[in-house]
Coordinates of C-alpha atoms (C1' of nucleotides) and ligand atoms in Angstrom, one line a residue:
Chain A
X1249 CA 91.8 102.4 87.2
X1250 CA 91.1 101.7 90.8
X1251 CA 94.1 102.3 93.0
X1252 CA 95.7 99.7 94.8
X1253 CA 94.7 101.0 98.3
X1254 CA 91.2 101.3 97.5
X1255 CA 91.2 97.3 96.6
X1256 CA 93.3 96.8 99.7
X1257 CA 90.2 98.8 101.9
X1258 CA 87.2 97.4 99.8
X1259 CA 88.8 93.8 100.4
X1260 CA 88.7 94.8 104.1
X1261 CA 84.6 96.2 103.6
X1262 CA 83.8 93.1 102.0
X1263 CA 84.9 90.8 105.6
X1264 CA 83.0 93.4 107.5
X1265 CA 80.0 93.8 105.7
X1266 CA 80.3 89.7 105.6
X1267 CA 80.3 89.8 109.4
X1268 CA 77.4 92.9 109.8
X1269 CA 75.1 90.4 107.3
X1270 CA 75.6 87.5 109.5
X1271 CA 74.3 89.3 112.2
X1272 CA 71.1 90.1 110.3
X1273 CA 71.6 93.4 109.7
X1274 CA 70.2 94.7 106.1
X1275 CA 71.9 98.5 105.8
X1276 CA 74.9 99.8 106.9
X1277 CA 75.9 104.0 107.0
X1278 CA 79.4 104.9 106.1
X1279 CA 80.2 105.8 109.3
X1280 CA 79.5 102.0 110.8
X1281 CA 81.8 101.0 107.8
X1282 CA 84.4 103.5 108.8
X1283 CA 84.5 102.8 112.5
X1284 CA 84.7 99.0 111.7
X1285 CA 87.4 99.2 108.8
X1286 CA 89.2 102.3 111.0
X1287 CA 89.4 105.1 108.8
X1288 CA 86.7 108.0 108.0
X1289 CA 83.6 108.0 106.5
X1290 CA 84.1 110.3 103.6
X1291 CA 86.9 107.4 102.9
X1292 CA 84.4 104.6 103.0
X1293 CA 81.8 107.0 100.3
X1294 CA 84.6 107.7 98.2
X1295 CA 85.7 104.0 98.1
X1296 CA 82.0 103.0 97.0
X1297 CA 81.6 105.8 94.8
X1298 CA 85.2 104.6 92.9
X1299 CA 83.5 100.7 92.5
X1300 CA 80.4 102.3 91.0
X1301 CA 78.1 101.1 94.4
X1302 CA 75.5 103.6 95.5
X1303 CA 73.3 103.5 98.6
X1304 CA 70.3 105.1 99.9
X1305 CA 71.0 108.8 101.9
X1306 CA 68.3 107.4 103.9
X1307 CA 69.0 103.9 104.3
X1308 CA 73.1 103.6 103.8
X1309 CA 74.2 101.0 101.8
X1310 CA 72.3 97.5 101.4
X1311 CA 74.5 94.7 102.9
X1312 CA 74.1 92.3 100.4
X1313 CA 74.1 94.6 97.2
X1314 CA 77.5 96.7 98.3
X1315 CA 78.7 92.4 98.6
X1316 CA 77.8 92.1 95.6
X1317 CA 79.2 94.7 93.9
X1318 CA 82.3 94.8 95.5
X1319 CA 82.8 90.8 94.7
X1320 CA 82.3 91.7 91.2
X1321 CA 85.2 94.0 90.9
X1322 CA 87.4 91.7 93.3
X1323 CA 86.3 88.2 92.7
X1324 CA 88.1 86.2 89.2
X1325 CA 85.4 85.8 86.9
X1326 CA 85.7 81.7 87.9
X1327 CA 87.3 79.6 90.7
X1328 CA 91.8 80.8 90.5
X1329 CA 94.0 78.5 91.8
X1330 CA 96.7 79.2 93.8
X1331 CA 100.4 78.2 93.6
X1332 CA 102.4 77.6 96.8
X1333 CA 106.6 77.6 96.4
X1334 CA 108.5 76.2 99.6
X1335 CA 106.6 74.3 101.8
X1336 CA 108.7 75.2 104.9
X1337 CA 107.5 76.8 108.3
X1338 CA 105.1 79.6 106.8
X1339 CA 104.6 77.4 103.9
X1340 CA 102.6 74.9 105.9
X1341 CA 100.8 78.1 107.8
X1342 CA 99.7 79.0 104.3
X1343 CA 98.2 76.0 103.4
X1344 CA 96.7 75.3 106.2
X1345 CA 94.9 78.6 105.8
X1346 CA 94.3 78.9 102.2
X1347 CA 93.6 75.1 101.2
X1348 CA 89.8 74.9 100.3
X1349 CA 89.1 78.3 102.3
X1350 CA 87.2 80.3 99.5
X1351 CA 85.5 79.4 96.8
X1352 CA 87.2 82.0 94.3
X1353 CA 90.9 81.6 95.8
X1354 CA 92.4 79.0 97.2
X1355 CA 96.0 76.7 96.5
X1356 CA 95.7 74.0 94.6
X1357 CA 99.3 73.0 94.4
X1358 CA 102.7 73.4 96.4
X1359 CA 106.1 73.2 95.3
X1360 CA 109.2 72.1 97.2
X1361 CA 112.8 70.8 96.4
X1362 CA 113.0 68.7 99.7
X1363 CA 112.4 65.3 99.0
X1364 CA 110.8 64.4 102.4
X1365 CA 108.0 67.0 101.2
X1366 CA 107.5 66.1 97.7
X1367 CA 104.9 63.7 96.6
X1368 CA 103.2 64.0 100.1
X1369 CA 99.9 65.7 100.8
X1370 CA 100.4 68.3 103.0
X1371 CA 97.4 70.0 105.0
X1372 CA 95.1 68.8 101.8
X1373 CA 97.4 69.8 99.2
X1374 CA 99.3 67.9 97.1
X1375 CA 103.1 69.1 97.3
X1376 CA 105.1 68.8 93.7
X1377 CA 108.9 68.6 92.6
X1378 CA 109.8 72.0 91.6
X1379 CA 110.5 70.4 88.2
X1380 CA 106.8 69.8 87.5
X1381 CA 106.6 73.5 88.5
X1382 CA 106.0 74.4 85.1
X1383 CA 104.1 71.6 83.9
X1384 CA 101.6 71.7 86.6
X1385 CA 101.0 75.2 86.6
X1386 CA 100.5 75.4 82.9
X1387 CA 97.5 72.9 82.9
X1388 CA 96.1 73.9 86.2
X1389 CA 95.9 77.7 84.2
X1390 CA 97.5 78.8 87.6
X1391 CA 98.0 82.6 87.3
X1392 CA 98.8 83.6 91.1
X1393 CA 101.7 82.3 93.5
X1394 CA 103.0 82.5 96.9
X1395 CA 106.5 82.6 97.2
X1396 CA 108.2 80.9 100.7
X1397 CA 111.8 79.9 100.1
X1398 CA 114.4 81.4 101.3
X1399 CA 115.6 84.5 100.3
X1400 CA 118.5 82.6 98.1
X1401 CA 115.8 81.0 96.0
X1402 CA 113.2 83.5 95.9
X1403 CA 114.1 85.6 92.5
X1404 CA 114.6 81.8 90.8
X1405 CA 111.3 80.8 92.1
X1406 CA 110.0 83.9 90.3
X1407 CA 111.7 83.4 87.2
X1408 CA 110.1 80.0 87.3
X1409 CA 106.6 80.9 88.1
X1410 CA 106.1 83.8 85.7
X1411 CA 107.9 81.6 82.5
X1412 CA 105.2 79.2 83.6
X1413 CA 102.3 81.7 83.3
X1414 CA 102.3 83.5 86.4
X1415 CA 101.6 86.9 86.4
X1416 CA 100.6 87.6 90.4
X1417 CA 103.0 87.0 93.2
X1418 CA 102.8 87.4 97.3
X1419 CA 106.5 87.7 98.3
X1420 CA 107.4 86.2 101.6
X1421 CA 111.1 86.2 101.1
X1422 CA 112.8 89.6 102.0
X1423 CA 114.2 90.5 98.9
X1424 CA 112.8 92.7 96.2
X1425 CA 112.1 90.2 93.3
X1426 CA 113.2 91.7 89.8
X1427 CA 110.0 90.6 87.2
X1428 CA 108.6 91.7 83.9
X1429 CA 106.6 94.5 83.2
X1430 CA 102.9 93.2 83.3
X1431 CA 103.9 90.9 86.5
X1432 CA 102.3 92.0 90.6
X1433 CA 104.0 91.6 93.3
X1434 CA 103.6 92.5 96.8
X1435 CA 105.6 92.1 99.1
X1436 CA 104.6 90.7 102.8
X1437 CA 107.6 91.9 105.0
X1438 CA 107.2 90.6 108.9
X1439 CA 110.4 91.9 110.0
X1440 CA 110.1 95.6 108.3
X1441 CA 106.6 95.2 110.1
X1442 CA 108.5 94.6 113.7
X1443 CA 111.0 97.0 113.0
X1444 CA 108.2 99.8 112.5
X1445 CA 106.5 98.6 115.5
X1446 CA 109.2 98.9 117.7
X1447 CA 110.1 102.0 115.8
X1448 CA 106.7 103.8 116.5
X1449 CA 106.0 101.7 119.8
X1450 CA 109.1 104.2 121.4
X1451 CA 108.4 107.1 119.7
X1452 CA 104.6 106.9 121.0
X1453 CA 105.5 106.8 124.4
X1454 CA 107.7 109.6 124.3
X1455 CA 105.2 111.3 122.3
X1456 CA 103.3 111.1 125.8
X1457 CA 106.0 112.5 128.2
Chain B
X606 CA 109.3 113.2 113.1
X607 CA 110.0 110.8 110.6
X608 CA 106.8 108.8 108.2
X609 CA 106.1 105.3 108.3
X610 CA 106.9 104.8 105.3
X611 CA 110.9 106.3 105.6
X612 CA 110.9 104.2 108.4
X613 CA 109.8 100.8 106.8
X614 CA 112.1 102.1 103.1
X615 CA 115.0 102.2 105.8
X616 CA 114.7 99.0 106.8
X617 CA 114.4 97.3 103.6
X618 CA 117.8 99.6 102.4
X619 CA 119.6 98.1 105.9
X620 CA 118.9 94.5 105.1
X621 CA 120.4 95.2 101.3
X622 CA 123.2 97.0 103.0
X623 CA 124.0 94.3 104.9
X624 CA 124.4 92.5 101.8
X625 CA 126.7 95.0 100.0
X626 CA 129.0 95.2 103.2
X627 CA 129.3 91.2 103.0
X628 CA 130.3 91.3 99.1
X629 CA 133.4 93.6 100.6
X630 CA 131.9 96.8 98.8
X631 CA 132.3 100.1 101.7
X632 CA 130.3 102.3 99.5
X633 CA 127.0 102.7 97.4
X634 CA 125.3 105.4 95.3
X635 CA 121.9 106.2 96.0
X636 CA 120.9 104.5 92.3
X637 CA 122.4 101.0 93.0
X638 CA 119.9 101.5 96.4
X639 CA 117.4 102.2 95.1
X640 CA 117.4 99.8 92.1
X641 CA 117.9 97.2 94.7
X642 CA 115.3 98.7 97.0
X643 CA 113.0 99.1 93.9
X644 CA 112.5 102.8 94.2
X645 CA 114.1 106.0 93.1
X646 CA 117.4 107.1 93.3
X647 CA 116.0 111.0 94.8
X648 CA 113.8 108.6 97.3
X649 CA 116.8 106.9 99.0
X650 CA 118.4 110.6 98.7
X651 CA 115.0 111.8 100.8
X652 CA 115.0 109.2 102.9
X653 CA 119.0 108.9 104.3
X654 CA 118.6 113.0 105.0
X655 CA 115.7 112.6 106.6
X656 CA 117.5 110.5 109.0
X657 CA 120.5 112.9 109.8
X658 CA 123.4 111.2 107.4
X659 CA 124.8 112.3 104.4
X660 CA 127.4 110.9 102.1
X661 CA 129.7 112.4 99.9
X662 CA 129.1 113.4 95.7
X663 CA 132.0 111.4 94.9
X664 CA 132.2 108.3 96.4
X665 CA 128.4 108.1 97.7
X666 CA 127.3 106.5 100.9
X667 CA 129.8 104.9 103.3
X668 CA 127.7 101.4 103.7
X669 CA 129.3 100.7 107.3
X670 CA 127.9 104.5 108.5
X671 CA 124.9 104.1 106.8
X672 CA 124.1 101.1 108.5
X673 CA 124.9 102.6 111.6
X674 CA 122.9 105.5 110.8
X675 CA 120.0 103.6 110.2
X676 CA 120.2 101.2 113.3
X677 CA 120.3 104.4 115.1
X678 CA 117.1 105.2 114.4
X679 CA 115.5 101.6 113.9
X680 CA 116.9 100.1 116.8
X681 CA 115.8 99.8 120.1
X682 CA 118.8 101.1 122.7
X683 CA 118.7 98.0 124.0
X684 CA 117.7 94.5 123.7
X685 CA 114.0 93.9 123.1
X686 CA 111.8 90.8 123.8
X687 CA 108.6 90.2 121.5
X688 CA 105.7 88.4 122.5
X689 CA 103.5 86.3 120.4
X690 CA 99.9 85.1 121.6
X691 CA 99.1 82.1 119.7
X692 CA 100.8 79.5 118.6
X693 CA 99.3 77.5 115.8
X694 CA 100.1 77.6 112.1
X695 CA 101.3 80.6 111.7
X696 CA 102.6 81.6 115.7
X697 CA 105.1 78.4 115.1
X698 CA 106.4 79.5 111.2
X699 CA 107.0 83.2 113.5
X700 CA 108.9 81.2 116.5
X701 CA 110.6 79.3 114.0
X702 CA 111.7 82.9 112.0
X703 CA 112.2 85.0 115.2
X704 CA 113.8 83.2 117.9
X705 CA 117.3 84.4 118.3
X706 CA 117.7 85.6 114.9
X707 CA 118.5 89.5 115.7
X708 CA 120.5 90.3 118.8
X709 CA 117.9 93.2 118.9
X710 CA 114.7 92.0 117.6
X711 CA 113.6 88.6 119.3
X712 CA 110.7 86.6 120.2
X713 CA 111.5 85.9 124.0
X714 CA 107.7 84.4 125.1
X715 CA 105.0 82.7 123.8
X716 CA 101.6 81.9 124.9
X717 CA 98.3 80.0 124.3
X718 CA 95.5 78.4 125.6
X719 CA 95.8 75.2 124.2
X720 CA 97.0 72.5 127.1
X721 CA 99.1 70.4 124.1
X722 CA 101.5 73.4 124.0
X723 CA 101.5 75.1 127.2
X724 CA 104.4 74.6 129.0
X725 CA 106.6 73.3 126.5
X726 CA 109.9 74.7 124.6
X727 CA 108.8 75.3 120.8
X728 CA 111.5 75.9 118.4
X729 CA 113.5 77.0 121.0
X730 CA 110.6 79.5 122.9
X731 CA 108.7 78.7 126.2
X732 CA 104.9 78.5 125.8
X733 CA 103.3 80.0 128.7
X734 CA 99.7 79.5 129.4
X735 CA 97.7 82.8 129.0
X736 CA 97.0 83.3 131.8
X737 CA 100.3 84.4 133.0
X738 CA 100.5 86.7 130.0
X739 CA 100.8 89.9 132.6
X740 CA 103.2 88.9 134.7
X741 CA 105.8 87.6 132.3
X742 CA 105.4 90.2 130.0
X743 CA 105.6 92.7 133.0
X744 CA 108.8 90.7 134.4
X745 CA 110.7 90.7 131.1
X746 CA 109.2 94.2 130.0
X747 CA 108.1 93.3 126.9
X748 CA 106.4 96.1 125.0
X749 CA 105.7 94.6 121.5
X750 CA 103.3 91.7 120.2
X751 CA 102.7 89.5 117.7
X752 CA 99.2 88.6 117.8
X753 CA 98.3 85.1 115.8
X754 CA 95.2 83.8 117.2
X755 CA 91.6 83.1 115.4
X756 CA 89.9 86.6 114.9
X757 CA 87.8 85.7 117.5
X758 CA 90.3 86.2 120.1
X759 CA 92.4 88.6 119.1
X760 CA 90.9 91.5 120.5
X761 CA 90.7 90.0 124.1
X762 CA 94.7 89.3 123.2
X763 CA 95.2 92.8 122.2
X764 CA 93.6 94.2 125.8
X765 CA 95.6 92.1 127.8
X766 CA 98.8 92.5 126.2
X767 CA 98.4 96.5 126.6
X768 CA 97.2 96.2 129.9
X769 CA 100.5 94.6 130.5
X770 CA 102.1 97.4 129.1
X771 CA 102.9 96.3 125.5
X772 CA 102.6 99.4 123.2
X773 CA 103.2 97.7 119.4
X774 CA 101.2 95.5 118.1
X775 CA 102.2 93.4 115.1
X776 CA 98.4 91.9 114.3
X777 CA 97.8 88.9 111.5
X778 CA 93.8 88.5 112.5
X779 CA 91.9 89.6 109.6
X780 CA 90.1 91.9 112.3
X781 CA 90.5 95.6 113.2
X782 CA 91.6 95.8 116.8
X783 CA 90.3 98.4 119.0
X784 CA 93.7 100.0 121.1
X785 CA 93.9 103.0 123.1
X786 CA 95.8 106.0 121.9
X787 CA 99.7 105.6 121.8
X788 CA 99.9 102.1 121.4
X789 CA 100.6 101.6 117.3
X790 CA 99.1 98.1 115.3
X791 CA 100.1 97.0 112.5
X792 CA 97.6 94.6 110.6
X793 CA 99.6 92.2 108.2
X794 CA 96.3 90.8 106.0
X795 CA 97.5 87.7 104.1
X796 CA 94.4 87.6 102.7
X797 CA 93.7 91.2 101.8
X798 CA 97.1 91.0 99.8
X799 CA 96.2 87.9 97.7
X800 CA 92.8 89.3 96.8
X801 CA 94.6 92.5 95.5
X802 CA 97.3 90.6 94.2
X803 CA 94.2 88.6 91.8
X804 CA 92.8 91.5 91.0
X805 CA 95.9 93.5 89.4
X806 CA 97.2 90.0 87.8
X807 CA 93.7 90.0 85.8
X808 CA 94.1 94.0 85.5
X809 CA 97.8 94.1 84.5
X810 CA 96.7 91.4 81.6
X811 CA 93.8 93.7 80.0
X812 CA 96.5 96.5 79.8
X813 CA 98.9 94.5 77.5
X814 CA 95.4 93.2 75.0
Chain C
dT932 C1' 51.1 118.0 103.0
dT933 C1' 55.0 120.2 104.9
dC934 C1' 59.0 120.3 107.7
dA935 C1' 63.3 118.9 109.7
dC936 C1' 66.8 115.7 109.9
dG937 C1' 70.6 113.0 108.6
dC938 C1' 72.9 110.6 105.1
dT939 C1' 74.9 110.1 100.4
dG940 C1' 77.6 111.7 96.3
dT941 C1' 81.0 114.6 94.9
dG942 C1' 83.6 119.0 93.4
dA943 C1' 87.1 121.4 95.5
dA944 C1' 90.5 122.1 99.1
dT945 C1' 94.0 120.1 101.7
dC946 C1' 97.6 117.1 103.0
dG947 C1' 101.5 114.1 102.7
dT948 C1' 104.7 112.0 99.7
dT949 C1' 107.4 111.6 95.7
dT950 C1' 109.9 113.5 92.0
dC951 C1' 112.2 117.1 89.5
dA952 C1' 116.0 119.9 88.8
dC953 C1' 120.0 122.2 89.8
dA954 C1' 123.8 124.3 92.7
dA955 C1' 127.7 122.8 95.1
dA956 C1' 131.2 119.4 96.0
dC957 C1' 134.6 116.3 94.9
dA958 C1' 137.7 113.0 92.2
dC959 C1' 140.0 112.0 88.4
dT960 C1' 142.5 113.2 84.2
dG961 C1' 145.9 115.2 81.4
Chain D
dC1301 C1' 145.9 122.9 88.3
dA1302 C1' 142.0 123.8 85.3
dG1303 C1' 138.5 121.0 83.1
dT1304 C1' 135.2 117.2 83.0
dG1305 C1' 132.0 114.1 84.7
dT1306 C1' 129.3 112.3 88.3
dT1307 C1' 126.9 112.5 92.6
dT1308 C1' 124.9 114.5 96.7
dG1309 C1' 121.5 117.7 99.2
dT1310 C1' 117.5 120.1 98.9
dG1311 C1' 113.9 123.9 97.6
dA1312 C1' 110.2 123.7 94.9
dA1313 C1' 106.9 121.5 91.7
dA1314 C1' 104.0 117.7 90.8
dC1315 C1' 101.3 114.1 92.1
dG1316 C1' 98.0 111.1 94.4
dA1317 C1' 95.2 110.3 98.2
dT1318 C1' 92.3 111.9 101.8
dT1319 C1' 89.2 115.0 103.8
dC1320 C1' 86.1 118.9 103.8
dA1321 C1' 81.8 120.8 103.0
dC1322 C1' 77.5 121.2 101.1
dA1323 C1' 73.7 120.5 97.7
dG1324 C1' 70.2 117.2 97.0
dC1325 C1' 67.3 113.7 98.5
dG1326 C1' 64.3 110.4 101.0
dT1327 C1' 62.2 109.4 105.2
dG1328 C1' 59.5 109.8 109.2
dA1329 C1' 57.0 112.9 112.1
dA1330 C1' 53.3 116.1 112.8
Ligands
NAD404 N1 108.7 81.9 109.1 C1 108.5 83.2 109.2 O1 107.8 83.6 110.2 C2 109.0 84.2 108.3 C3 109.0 85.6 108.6 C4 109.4 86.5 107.7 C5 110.0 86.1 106.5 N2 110.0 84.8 106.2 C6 110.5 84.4 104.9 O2 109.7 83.4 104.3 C7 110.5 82.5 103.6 C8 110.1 81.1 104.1 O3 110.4 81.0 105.5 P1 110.2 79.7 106.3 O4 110.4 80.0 107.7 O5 109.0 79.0 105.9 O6 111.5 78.9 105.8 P2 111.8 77.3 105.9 O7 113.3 77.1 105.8 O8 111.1 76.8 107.0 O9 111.2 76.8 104.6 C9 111.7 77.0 103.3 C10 111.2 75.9 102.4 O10 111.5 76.1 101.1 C11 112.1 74.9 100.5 N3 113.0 75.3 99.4 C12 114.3 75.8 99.6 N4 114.8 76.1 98.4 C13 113.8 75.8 97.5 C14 113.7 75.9 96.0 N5 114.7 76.4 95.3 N6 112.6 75.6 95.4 C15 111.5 75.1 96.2 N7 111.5 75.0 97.5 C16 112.7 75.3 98.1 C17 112.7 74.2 101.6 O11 112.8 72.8 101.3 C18 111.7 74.5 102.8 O12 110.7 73.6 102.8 C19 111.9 82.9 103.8 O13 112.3 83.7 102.7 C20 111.9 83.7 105.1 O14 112.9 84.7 105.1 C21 109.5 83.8 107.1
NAD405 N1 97.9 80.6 108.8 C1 97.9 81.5 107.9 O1 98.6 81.4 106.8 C2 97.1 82.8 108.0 C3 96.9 83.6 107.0 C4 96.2 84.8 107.2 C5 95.7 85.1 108.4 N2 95.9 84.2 109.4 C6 95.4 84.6 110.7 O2 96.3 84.4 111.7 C7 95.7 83.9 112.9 C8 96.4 82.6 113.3 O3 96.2 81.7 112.2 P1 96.7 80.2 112.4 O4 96.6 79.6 111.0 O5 98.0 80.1 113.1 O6 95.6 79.6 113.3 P2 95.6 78.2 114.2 O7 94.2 77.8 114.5 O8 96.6 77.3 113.6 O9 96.3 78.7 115.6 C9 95.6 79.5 116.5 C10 96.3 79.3 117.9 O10 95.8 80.2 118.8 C11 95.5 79.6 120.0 N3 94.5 80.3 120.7 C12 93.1 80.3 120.4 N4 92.5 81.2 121.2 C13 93.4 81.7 122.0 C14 93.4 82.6 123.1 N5 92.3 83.2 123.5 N6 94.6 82.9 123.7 C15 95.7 82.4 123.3 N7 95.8 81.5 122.3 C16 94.7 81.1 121.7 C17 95.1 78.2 119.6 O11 95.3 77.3 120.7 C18 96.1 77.9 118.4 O12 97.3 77.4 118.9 C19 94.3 83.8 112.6 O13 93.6 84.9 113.1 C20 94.2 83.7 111.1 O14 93.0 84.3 110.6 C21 96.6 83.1 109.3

DNA sequence: TTCACGCTGTGAATCGTTTCACAAACACTG
DNA sequence: CAGTGTTTGTGAAACGATTCACAGCGTGAA
């Protein structure tokens, strides 16, 4: 019903409108909204308008109410836990970023094969054999996952996950994972991200010549 | 000339070429691209023409040409050193992924403010303190960024690294940076994607009730 | 009370991207 | 060497997302 780009921007409202209420405003106008989030303001209406929000033509949008609504359509109706597999380099940047950071979304257990890693607790996370992957998951009513193994162990680590009741996954690895019909995934791709900036980094400064 | 998104689809179909090559295969079909690329087979069709090559009806795309094809396009014409301002969490997991890994594509200097890492070779990178940002990057004429500091800083970051003459930014601070025109950003939002990721889990779900 | 202003909500136009659909090309077969 | 089957390249259609443009409204000023 909503498109995926309109929860990707209203996502981005939310930490804005987060950071304009901390500041004591009350009201914002689409056009604030837009220059903060970088895109227009007819965007920023229609993005409301598609949540079912509506503000005031004279006073914008109330702070706390577009919050509010906008939390409703993001926010799991309770507290999701989070799954972490591989507990490598980024691994560890994950958790020590998403451990206990929001109330609604957080990790709540990692997964690794290395046997230095498992059993520890790990930036506030305990860090599981892979062979309690399914176990664990299935009475933590885990639901989401972040995939960081390698690339050779990313589509297993899938397989894993969604048998175990998975049906959301952030894809570190570069490959494209192959899951059921029913099953998220998006992909986080740093190096197709460098690639296009040094793609459109040259291209820009000829652009100026 | 050619969209952002042909440019990041090319990528993705380079590093699956790459694979094919090594299983000893010298041609491909647009189909087996795209169902490894998880698109269509009249996308990668699009896409390869858009970028000047074309392969033959009957025996499809010559992988080795294709690949050069591409790299024609995506790569720089020659070597290019990356930045990255901020070395915690994530700025080591991006040292530990990007130091010497493409002959093309390599993080060549770090920095930070922190006294514990300034100075000192991690994973392989030098850590310079920031405030010789300018002058190294100007030495080594470095024109793209990653940017991996709290949100706080990261605008600050931003205006010194293109003040220094980098033009690409590749920007993991959940904040919008402000840039003058010509030099490209682009955000990767951990966090935006697991929200979205939540939501279409729970969405996905509904559809199947 | 009336007016003028500026913003929202939204139908319609526009824009960029993806997909369709098919002619032309080629290899293989008998 | 004609016939068959499969694939490419690409104009044109379809689609989805964004932007335009303006009616309608509430507010503050006079
Ligand atoms: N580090 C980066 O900046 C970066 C950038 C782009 C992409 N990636 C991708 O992210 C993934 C992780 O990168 P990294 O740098 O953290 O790698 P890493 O080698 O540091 O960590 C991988 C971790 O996964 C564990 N592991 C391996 N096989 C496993 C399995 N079958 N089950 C469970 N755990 C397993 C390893 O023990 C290790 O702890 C890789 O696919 C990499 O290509 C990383
Ligand atoms: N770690 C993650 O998984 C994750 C996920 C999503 C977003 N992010 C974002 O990525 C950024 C980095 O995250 P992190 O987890 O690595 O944080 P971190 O706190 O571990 O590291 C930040 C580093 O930046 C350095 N720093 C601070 N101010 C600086 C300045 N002005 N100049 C140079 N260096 C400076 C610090 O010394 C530290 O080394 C943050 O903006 C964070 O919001 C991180």
């Amino acid at each position: 019903m909503v498109s995926d780009k309109t929860i990707g921007r209203i996502s981005v409202y939310r930490r804005l409108l987060k950071e304009v209420a901390a500041k004591g405003e009350t009201n914002v106008f689409s056009h604030q909204l837009a220059t903060m989030a970088g895109c227009t303001p007819a965007q920023v209406r229609r993005d409301v308008m598609t949540i079912g929000y509506s503000g005031s033509p004279a006073r914008g949008y109330d702070v706390a109410e577009l919050i509010d609504s906008i939390s409703a359509v993001l926010d799991p109706p309770e507290h999701e836990g989070i799954a972490l597999v591989g507990v490598g380099n980024l691994g560890r940047a994950m958790l020590s970023y998403f451990v206990g950071r929001s109330p609604r979304l957080a990790i709540v257990a990692a997964f690794d094969e290395d046997p230095e890693k498992v059993n520890r607790v790990i930036h506030g996370c305990r860090c599981y054999p892979v062979n309690d992957m399914e176990q664990v998951i299935r009475e933590r009513g885990i639901r989401e996952a972040i995939i960081a193994v390698p690339a050779a162990a990313a589509q297993d680590a899938a397989r894993r996950l969604v048998s175990a009741g998975v049906n959301g996954l952030v894809n570190f690895a570069p490959v494209r994972l192959w899951v059921p019909d029913g099953v998220y995934v998006e992909n986080v791709d740093v190096t197709m991200a460098l690639e296009r900036v040094a793609y459109f980094a040259r291209e820009r400064v000829q652009e100026r010549v």
